[in-house]
Amino acid sequence: MTLIGQSVRRLEDRPLLTGEGRYAGDINLPGQLHMRLVRSPVAHGRILDVDILEAVDLEGVVAVWTGADVSAIPPIDFRQEGLTDLYPYRQPILAQDVVRYVGEPVAVVFANDPYTAEDAAEAVFVDVDDLPLTLDATAAPGSFDGTHSTEAAVVRTTYGSVDESFTAADKIVSVEVTVGRHTGVPMETRGALATVEPSGSLVMYGAAKVPHYNRKAIAAMLGIDTDKVILREGHVGGGFGVRGELYPEDVLVCLAALRLRRSVKWIEDRKEHLVATNHSRDQHHRISAAVDPDGFITAIRDEFWVDQGAYIRTHAATVPNLTMAMLPGPYLFPSYETTGHIRLTNKTPAGTYRAPGRYEATFARERLLDAVAHELGESPIETRRRNFIPKDQMPFSRPIRALGTVIEYDSGDYAGILDRLLEHVDHDALAAELAHRRRGGEAVGLGIAFFVEKSGLGPYEGARIQVDTEGAVRVVTGAASVGQGVETTIAQICGDGLGIPHDRIAVVHGQTDAIDHGLGAFASRVTVMTGTATYLATQELEKKAKAVATHVLEVAPEDLRLVEGRVEVAGAPDRALTLGEIAARLEPLSASGMGLEPELAAESWFTTDHMTYPYGVHAAVVSVDKETGGVVIERFVVAYDVGRAVNPMLVEGQIVGGAAQGLGGALLEEFVYSQDGQPLATSFMDYLLPTATEMVAIDVLLLEDAPSPLNPLGVKGAGEGGTTAFGAAIAAAVDDALQKPRAIFRLPITPERLRQIIHGDYPEEGAAPCK
Amino acid sequence: MKTPVKLRVNGQAHEIFVEPRKTLADALRDDCGLTGTHLGCEHGVCGACTVLLDGDPVRACLMFAIQCQDMEIRTVEGLADGEELHPMQRAFWEKHGLQCGFCTPGFLMLAVGALERKPDMDEEELKEMLSSNLCRCTGYQNILAAVRAAQAEMQ
């Protein structure tokens, strides 16, 4: 049976279609309390007083805490250990003396029902004495807390001989670009429900992404044993990088369950979500290329600023590090230097969002490549082709590290995928048609942007497969699901290995009491890591099944075959045992008679030092309305090589969904702040997600030309490549539509900004080429 | 403060006792035990809480339960006929019209309600109709394909 490569229907869907899903908000426990946060109304200030008297007196209110009540709880740590220089910037679970952004938790209310909790939270009065604001991450750094600078760190990566290359350059081309502040915004807001079970264990429902890590972190913060904390993941309404990180509210519900000896539930509302859950992006790059007389780029020099917001959360410097590591993308760039400034401001703290660091770095690099092409007076396609890493140099190593691994592109044919894309869109005819339309007065254009993604981050993930006596199969993994189809994908890999239908397989994930180790769902890693572990476990399970069949059928193991869930004798398929029958033979007594461990089960762990590197091209055709500044995407193609697609329908779903998020960041979504640090996008009326009418039908060219040599399935992650180059491709297409090179240097391309560009009155600070 | 309210949901009567300010969505979820109606924004934009009220798709977060006395409410829990899924549910499954599934009940009720009122919507009308709800996972492509497929079957 070949299940890998089949677009089977998802195992997850039935309960989600019938209203039987169990998201965090759907779980209730008897006698539960409802938690509500009181959040800072100002962006920066010293707390003079938090008046809780009126709130405490409300009927149904059980407790109200301020910073003083939780001052013994340490701030939330980074997942990566040892970054002591950044410790002063960690967030406490409730503000202690100072508030640093609008939305920062200042006090917390616990009441018998959610409406009362909300009433009580409104009755808490927070008196704050304003402090000076920092809202511009590119301005001169100031003081964070009297001791530490708002420039938390300067990170650097370099290789080759950058200075020499720039000195010797025939041309130097520079651009200065900005990617706005936007983020994941899953449709389910965050939520958690904590309870203390009769065993004394603290259980938290509503976990996601990294349950095993968070279990340990919660235990450490609350001073209890890790084995007394259990995290349970239910259905998860979208992750995109932001959900499942350890936030103040997660710790507060757990602490309250312990202190108040009641179950405690918290469901974030949307207004809170937009000021409390991680923001992302918001980078400003000054980037230059040294170009030799042949038009080859010999060196890149980049300097960038990251608006980290008010605290450094669980990711620490992950996003700037990924930005630096992935900026070179598919090009040779023999010398490279980048310097990143991690700046604290008085905005909601930032973390990862789908294609973190890559959406930003790809925008900067591809805008630069377009500027180089313009300088050389050639097609942007030619510039890219000349600088690609050739296929015969794969695997290709750069002396850069990302997420603790050396950057080594495992496989790829960059020129090849570009050819496939150009052929797919019939490039010459398309370009001619667009030129014809432009001559007719339309502002239409084509933009192409290349990207390299990374996926399958290790160092390990495991899978345990168990078959019961009726042949039902259960796979347990420490990975997590945020709604992307993990159960189906893993079941397909398991079913493929065992020759049984995927719908006979149940996949258990995100339960810290089901398996001791698990790293979770991020970095497009689950199919690569858990998928490979599952594949390896099917091989172990096959060995054990054959050992039993050897005893029972009295045939040497090499004469046995595992076919469609049965172990049969080669050449005599009537002599066979089903996996269920074998499991029955492995009941403890008969198992010991055969000298085998009981249960038909196998466990495997896949470990790896290297990530896999999928890659692709985005192509956009847009038309611009010069009157309104509106951009209509007429056509959008994503060519993406994922090595091998386990379920092409699901992979395409990831790409199209990722593209919609790329579109949001390119044209619509932005967290704007007023001059006094008030967030202006706190509802879906102001923070604009793409709807069905803004979205264009994405034409997906799903390729499997470069399987990964790093795992036996050849798979690479598919989660992020729909997003990565979207902004860069749209910007190039708008430039082309306006016949105005370097017109777009900032995302999102809002109608207001585009009108200013068209009418030539864009404020000077951003002006395209930098000195 | 609490008042008795009679809700008729998916053909069943629910006699509940709620504050007048309790939204229909919260009443369905907390007092009727029907958690399939989801809350994504509570300010009427995302449409995850869409239910049918006397046949019309409405935002359950923008209605008070007390306003819905004696009206016929349909939620996602009432779509399937026992084990037999509604054509719209089946089409969403076949066409991969959902990923995380959080917005799905709202989209199902929106599309079913709209197509029951106007079965012959063309492509542009369907897209326009679907643009009243938000999905963050799918990019809408497969939702549109699913609704088109279900439309054919519902006619």
Short mmCIF file of N, CA and C in Angstrom, two decimals, chain A residues 9-10 13-14 16-19 21-23 25-26 113-116 119 183-189 236-238 240 268-270 353-354 482-484 649-650 653-654 656-658 660-661 669 683-685 687 689-693 695-698, chain B residues 2 19 21-23 26 29-30 35-43 45-46 48 76-77 79-80 82-85 88-90 92-96 98-105 108 127-128 130-142:
data_model
loop_
_atom_site.label_atom_id
_atom_site.label_comp_id
_atom_site.label_asym_id
_atom_site.label_seq_id
_atom_site.Cartn_x
_atom_site.Cartn_y
_atom_site.Cartn_z
N ARG A 9 -8.44 12.37 2.58
CA ARG A 9 -9.18 13.28 3.48
C ARG A 9 -8.57 13.24 4.87
N ARG A 10 -8.72 14.34 5.59
CA ARG A 10 -8.07 14.41 6.90
C ARG A 10 -8.84 13.62 7.97
N ASP A 13 -11.04 15.93 10.64
CA ASP A 13 -12.09 16.87 10.27
C ASP A 13 -13.47 16.63 10.87
N ARG A 14 -13.86 15.37 11.04
CA ARG A 14 -15.26 15.13 11.39
C ARG A 14 -15.73 15.90 12.63
N LEU A 16 -14.56 18.54 13.84
CA LEU A 16 -14.47 19.99 13.59
C LEU A 16 -15.63 20.46 12.71
N LEU A 17 -16.20 19.55 11.92
CA LEU A 17 -17.31 19.90 11.04
C LEU A 17 -18.66 19.81 11.74
N THR A 18 -18.70 19.09 12.85
CA THR A 18 -19.99 18.85 13.51
C THR A 18 -20.14 19.65 14.80
N GLY A 19 -19.16 20.50 15.08
CA GLY A 19 -19.25 21.30 16.31
C GLY A 19 -18.79 20.55 17.55
N GLY A 21 -15.58 19.89 18.22
CA GLY A 21 -14.19 20.22 18.54
C GLY A 21 -14.07 20.57 20.02
N ARG A 22 -12.87 20.41 20.55
CA ARG A 22 -12.63 20.78 21.95
C ARG A 22 -11.47 21.76 22.01
N TYR A 23 -11.76 23.00 21.70
CA TYR A 23 -10.78 24.07 21.83
C TYR A 23 -10.74 24.49 23.29
N GLY A 25 -11.60 27.06 24.94
CA GLY A 25 -12.83 27.66 25.46
C GLY A 25 -13.97 26.68 25.65
N ASP A 26 -13.86 25.50 25.03
CA ASP A 26 -14.96 24.53 25.09
C ASP A 26 -14.85 23.60 26.28
N ASP A 113 -18.03 34.07 37.49
CA ASP A 113 -18.38 33.95 36.07
C ASP A 113 -17.66 35.03 35.26
N PRO A 114 -17.55 34.80 33.96
CA PRO A 114 -16.71 35.69 33.15
C PRO A 114 -17.23 37.12 33.09
N TYR A 115 -18.55 37.29 33.14
CA TYR A 115 -19.09 38.66 33.07
C TYR A 115 -18.70 39.43 34.34
N THR A 116 -18.81 38.75 35.48
CA THR A 116 -18.42 39.40 36.74
C THR A 116 -16.93 39.72 36.74
N ASP A 119 -16.47 42.82 34.82
CA ASP A 119 -16.91 43.99 35.61
C ASP A 119 -15.84 44.38 36.62
N THR A 183 1.40 40.25 12.58
CA THR A 183 1.62 38.97 13.27
C THR A 183 0.58 37.93 12.91
N GLY A 184 0.64 36.80 13.63
CA GLY A 184 -0.12 35.60 13.25
C GLY A 184 -1.63 35.70 13.33
N VAL A 185 -2.15 36.24 14.41
CA VAL A 185 -3.59 36.43 14.59
C VAL A 185 -4.42 35.19 14.22
N PRO A 186 -4.25 34.11 14.97
CA PRO A 186 -5.11 32.95 14.74
C PRO A 186 -6.55 33.27 15.07
N MET A 187 -7.49 32.55 14.46
CA MET A 187 -8.91 32.86 14.69
C MET A 187 -9.35 32.51 16.10
N GLU A 188 -8.74 31.49 16.70
CA GLU A 188 -9.01 31.24 18.12
C GLU A 188 -8.03 32.09 18.91
N THR A 189 -8.54 32.89 19.83
CA THR A 189 -7.64 33.62 20.71
C THR A 189 -7.00 32.63 21.68
N VAL A 236 -6.64 23.05 18.48
CA VAL A 236 -5.93 24.32 18.51
C VAL A 236 -6.35 25.13 17.29
N GLY A 237 -6.84 26.33 17.55
CA GLY A 237 -7.39 27.15 16.47
C GLY A 237 -6.38 28.02 15.76
N GLY A 238 -5.30 27.39 15.30
CA GLY A 238 -4.26 28.11 14.56
C GLY A 238 -3.13 28.54 15.46
N PHE A 240 0.69 29.58 13.99
CA PHE A 240 1.44 30.57 13.20
C PHE A 240 2.63 31.17 13.96
N GLU A 268 -8.83 34.68 26.31
CA GLU A 268 -8.45 36.01 25.85
C GLU A 268 -9.54 36.57 24.94
N ASP A 269 -9.81 37.86 24.98
CA ASP A 269 -10.70 38.40 23.95
C ASP A 269 -9.85 39.01 22.83
N ARG A 270 -10.50 39.36 21.74
CA ARG A 270 -9.73 39.75 20.55
C ARG A 270 -8.98 41.07 20.77
N TYR A 353 6.63 34.74 13.86
CA TYR A 353 5.41 34.57 13.04
C TYR A 353 5.85 33.89 11.75
N ARG A 354 5.08 32.92 11.33
CA ARG A 354 5.30 32.16 10.09
C ARG A 354 6.35 32.80 9.16
N VAL A 482 -1.09 22.35 15.59
CA VAL A 482 -1.77 23.63 15.71
C VAL A 482 -2.87 23.75 14.65
N GLY A 483 -3.28 22.59 14.14
CA GLY A 483 -4.38 22.59 13.17
C GLY A 483 -3.95 22.35 11.74
N GLN A 484 -2.68 21.96 11.55
CA GLN A 484 -2.15 21.86 10.19
C GLN A 484 -2.29 20.47 9.58
N MET A 649 -2.52 17.44 -1.08
CA MET A 649 -3.65 18.35 -0.81
C MET A 649 -3.37 19.20 0.44
N LEU A 650 -2.81 18.57 1.44
CA LEU A 650 -2.51 19.30 2.67
C LEU A 650 -1.34 20.28 2.46
N GLY A 653 -2.65 23.17 0.76
CA GLY A 653 -3.42 23.94 1.74
C GLY A 653 -2.51 24.83 2.58
N GLN A 654 -1.36 24.29 2.97
CA GLN A 654 -0.38 25.07 3.73
C GLN A 654 0.13 26.24 2.89
N VAL A 656 -1.25 27.76 0.21
CA VAL A 656 -2.27 28.78 -0.08
C VAL A 656 -2.58 29.59 1.19
N GLY A 657 -2.71 28.90 2.31
CA GLY A 657 -2.98 29.60 3.57
C GLY A 657 -1.83 30.51 3.95
N GLY A 658 -0.61 30.02 3.74
CA GLY A 658 0.57 30.83 4.02
C GLY A 658 0.62 32.05 3.11
N ALA A 660 -1.92 33.65 1.90
CA ALA A 660 -2.90 34.64 2.37
C ALA A 660 -2.28 35.49 3.48
N GLN A 661 -1.47 34.85 4.33
CA GLN A 661 -0.83 35.62 5.39
C GLN A 661 0.27 36.52 4.83
N GLU A 669 -2.10 44.39 6.68
CA GLU A 669 -2.00 44.30 8.14
C GLU A 669 -0.88 45.17 8.69
N SER A 683 -8.88 46.15 16.88
CA SER A 683 -10.07 45.37 16.49
C SER A 683 -9.87 44.96 15.05
N PHE A 684 -10.76 44.08 14.58
CA PHE A 684 -10.68 43.66 13.18
C PHE A 684 -11.21 44.73 12.22
N MET A 685 -11.65 45.87 12.79
CA MET A 685 -11.98 46.99 11.91
C MET A 685 -10.71 47.76 11.55
N TYR A 687 -7.30 46.31 12.27
CA TYR A 687 -6.26 45.36 11.87
C TYR A 687 -6.90 44.48 10.80
N LEU A 689 -7.42 41.70 8.28
CA LEU A 689 -7.04 40.40 7.74
C LEU A 689 -7.62 40.28 6.34
N PRO A 690 -6.92 39.58 5.45
CA PRO A 690 -7.48 39.37 4.12
C PRO A 690 -8.80 38.59 4.20
N THR A 691 -9.78 38.98 3.41
CA THR A 691 -11.02 38.20 3.29
C THR A 691 -11.03 37.52 1.92
N ALA A 692 -12.11 36.80 1.66
CA ALA A 692 -12.20 36.07 0.38
C ALA A 692 -12.10 37.00 -0.82
N THR A 693 -12.49 38.27 -0.66
CA THR A 693 -12.44 39.16 -1.83
C THR A 693 -11.04 39.74 -2.08
N MET A 695 -8.32 38.01 -1.42
CA MET A 695 -7.46 36.88 -1.73
C MET A 695 -7.60 36.53 -3.21
N VAL A 696 -6.46 36.21 -3.80
CA VAL A 696 -6.46 35.78 -5.19
C VAL A 696 -6.31 34.26 -5.19
N ALA A 697 -6.81 33.60 -6.22
CA ALA A 697 -6.61 32.15 -6.34
C ALA A 697 -5.12 31.91 -6.53
N ILE A 698 -4.52 31.17 -5.62
CA ILE A 698 -3.08 30.92 -5.70
C ILE A 698 -2.85 29.71 -6.60
N LYS B 2 -31.07 37.99 36.73
CA LYS B 2 -31.27 36.92 35.74
C LYS B 2 -32.74 36.76 35.39
N GLU B 19 -28.67 36.60 32.55
CA GLU B 19 -28.75 38.06 32.63
C GLU B 19 -29.15 38.59 31.25
N ARG B 21 -27.92 40.89 29.66
CA ARG B 21 -26.77 41.26 28.85
C ARG B 21 -26.03 40.05 28.27
N LYS B 22 -26.49 38.87 28.55
CA LYS B 22 -25.77 37.69 28.04
C LYS B 22 -25.98 37.55 26.53
N THR B 23 -24.89 37.41 25.82
CA THR B 23 -25.02 37.31 24.36
C THR B 23 -25.59 35.95 23.98
N ASP B 26 -22.78 33.35 24.00
CA ASP B 26 -22.44 32.82 25.33
C ASP B 26 -23.55 31.92 25.87
N ARG B 29 -23.30 28.58 24.21
CA ARG B 29 -22.11 27.84 24.66
C ARG B 29 -22.22 27.44 26.14
N ASP B 30 -22.59 28.40 26.99
CA ASP B 30 -22.53 28.14 28.43
C ASP B 30 -23.82 27.52 28.97
N THR B 35 -21.13 24.09 22.23
CA THR B 35 -19.87 24.84 22.09
C THR B 35 -19.37 24.87 20.64
N GLY B 36 -20.16 24.37 19.71
CA GLY B 36 -19.74 24.43 18.30
C GLY B 36 -19.75 25.84 17.75
N THR B 37 -20.54 26.73 18.32
CA THR B 37 -20.55 28.14 17.92
C THR B 37 -19.36 28.82 18.60
N HIS B 38 -18.42 29.28 17.80
CA HIS B 38 -17.15 29.79 18.35
C HIS B 38 -17.12 31.31 18.39
N LEU B 39 -16.30 31.84 19.30
CA LEU B 39 -16.13 33.29 19.39
C LEU B 39 -14.73 33.66 18.95
N GLY B 40 -14.64 34.41 17.86
CA GLY B 40 -13.32 34.77 17.35
C GLY B 40 -12.98 36.23 17.57
N CYS B 41 -14.00 37.10 17.72
CA CYS B 41 -13.67 38.51 17.91
C CYS B 41 -14.62 39.22 18.86
N GLU B 42 -15.83 38.71 19.00
CA GLU B 42 -16.85 39.34 19.86
C GLU B 42 -17.13 40.78 19.49
N HIS B 43 -16.79 41.17 18.24
CA HIS B 43 -17.26 42.48 17.79
C HIS B 43 -17.82 42.43 16.37
N VAL B 45 -17.05 40.99 13.46
CA VAL B 45 -16.32 41.03 12.20
C VAL B 45 -15.98 39.64 11.68
N CYS B 46 -15.52 38.75 12.55
CA CYS B 46 -14.94 37.50 12.03
C CYS B 46 -15.98 36.47 11.62
N ALA B 48 -17.12 33.85 13.16
CA ALA B 48 -16.98 32.48 13.66
C ALA B 48 -18.24 32.04 14.42
N VAL B 76 -24.31 24.78 14.24
CA VAL B 76 -23.56 23.75 13.52
C VAL B 76 -23.92 22.35 14.02
N GLU B 77 -24.30 22.25 15.29
CA GLU B 77 -24.63 20.93 15.84
C GLU B 77 -25.88 20.35 15.18
N LEU B 79 -26.62 20.61 11.91
CA LEU B 79 -26.49 20.47 10.45
C LEU B 79 -26.59 19.02 9.98
N ALA B 80 -25.87 18.14 10.65
CA ALA B 80 -25.87 16.74 10.21
C ALA B 80 -27.18 16.08 10.62
N GLY B 82 -28.10 12.96 12.08
CA GLY B 82 -27.48 11.79 12.73
C GLY B 82 -26.04 11.64 12.25
N GLU B 83 -25.73 10.48 11.71
CA GLU B 83 -24.37 10.23 11.21
C GLU B 83 -24.16 10.84 9.83
N GLU B 84 -25.27 11.17 9.17
CA GLU B 84 -25.21 11.66 7.79
C GLU B 84 -24.88 13.15 7.77
N LEU B 85 -23.70 13.49 7.26
CA LEU B 85 -23.30 14.89 7.23
C LEU B 85 -24.13 15.67 6.21
N MET B 88 -22.89 20.42 2.86
CA MET B 88 -21.88 21.47 3.05
C MET B 88 -20.74 20.93 3.92
N GLN B 89 -21.06 20.19 4.95
CA GLN B 89 -20.01 19.59 5.79
C GLN B 89 -19.16 18.62 4.98
N ARG B 90 -19.85 17.80 4.18
CA ARG B 90 -19.14 16.81 3.37
C ARG B 90 -18.19 17.50 2.40
N PHE B 92 -16.81 20.49 2.61
CA PHE B 92 -15.65 21.07 3.31
C PHE B 92 -14.61 19.98 3.59
N TRP B 93 -15.08 18.79 3.92
CA TRP B 93 -14.16 17.68 4.20
C TRP B 93 -13.43 17.26 2.91
N GLU B 94 -14.24 17.03 1.86
CA GLU B 94 -13.67 16.56 0.58
C GLU B 94 -12.68 17.56 -0.01
N LYS B 95 -13.02 18.84 0.09
CA LYS B 95 -12.21 19.88 -0.59
C LYS B 95 -11.13 20.47 0.32
N HIS B 96 -10.97 19.90 1.51
CA HIS B 96 -9.98 20.42 2.46
C HIS B 96 -10.25 21.91 2.75
N LEU B 98 -10.97 23.24 5.49
CA LEU B 98 -10.66 23.65 6.86
C LEU B 98 -9.28 23.15 7.25
N GLN B 99 -8.62 23.90 8.12
CA GLN B 99 -7.37 23.43 8.71
C GLN B 99 -7.56 23.36 10.22
N CYS B 100 -7.42 24.49 10.91
CA CYS B 100 -7.58 24.41 12.37
C CYS B 100 -9.03 24.19 12.76
N GLY B 101 -9.97 24.57 11.89
CA GLY B 101 -11.38 24.27 12.11
C GLY B 101 -12.13 25.26 12.99
N PHE B 102 -11.44 26.28 13.47
CA PHE B 102 -12.09 27.19 14.42
C PHE B 102 -13.17 28.04 13.75
N CYS B 103 -12.87 28.52 12.54
CA CYS B 103 -13.84 29.36 11.82
C CYS B 103 -14.92 28.54 11.12
N THR B 104 -14.69 27.22 11.04
CA THR B 104 -15.51 26.35 10.18
C THR B 104 -17.00 26.38 10.52
N PRO B 105 -17.41 26.26 11.80
CA PRO B 105 -18.85 26.30 12.07
C PRO B 105 -19.51 27.58 11.52
N LEU B 108 -19.78 27.31 7.72
CA LEU B 108 -20.82 26.34 7.34
C LEU B 108 -22.20 26.98 7.47
N LYS B 127 -18.33 34.60 -3.54
CA LYS B 127 -17.12 35.19 -2.97
C LYS B 127 -17.47 36.36 -2.05
N GLU B 128 -18.35 37.18 -2.53
CA GLU B 128 -18.81 38.34 -1.75
C GLU B 128 -19.43 37.87 -0.43
N LEU B 130 -18.90 35.00 1.12
CA LEU B 130 -17.88 34.40 1.99
C LEU B 130 -16.97 35.45 2.61
N SER B 131 -16.89 36.62 1.98
CA SER B 131 -16.01 37.65 2.52
C SER B 131 -16.57 38.24 3.81
N SER B 132 -17.77 37.82 4.21
CA SER B 132 -18.27 38.32 5.50
C SER B 132 -17.68 37.59 6.69
N ASN B 133 -17.00 36.48 6.45
CA ASN B 133 -16.35 35.77 7.58
C ASN B 133 -14.85 35.71 7.35
N LEU B 134 -14.09 35.52 8.45
CA LEU B 134 -12.63 35.45 8.35
C LEU B 134 -12.13 34.04 8.62
N CYS B 135 -11.12 33.64 7.84
CA CYS B 135 -10.40 32.39 8.07
C CYS B 135 -8.93 32.76 7.99
N ARG B 136 -8.11 32.21 8.87
CA ARG B 136 -6.70 32.57 8.88
C ARG B 136 -5.82 31.44 8.33
N CYS B 137 -6.41 30.25 8.13
CA CYS B 137 -5.59 29.10 7.72
C CYS B 137 -5.62 28.83 6.22
N THR B 138 -6.80 28.88 5.63
CA THR B 138 -6.96 28.26 4.30
C THR B 138 -6.71 29.18 3.13
N GLY B 139 -6.74 30.49 3.34
CA GLY B 139 -6.67 31.39 2.18
C GLY B 139 -7.94 31.34 1.34
N TYR B 140 -9.00 30.76 1.88
CA TYR B 140 -10.36 30.77 1.32
C TYR B 140 -10.55 29.94 0.05
N GLN B 141 -9.47 29.59 -0.62
CA GLN B 141 -9.58 28.93 -1.92
C GLN B 141 -10.42 27.65 -1.81
N ASN B 142 -10.09 26.82 -0.84
CA ASN B 142 -10.81 25.55 -0.70
C ASN B 142 -12.18 25.73 -0.07
#
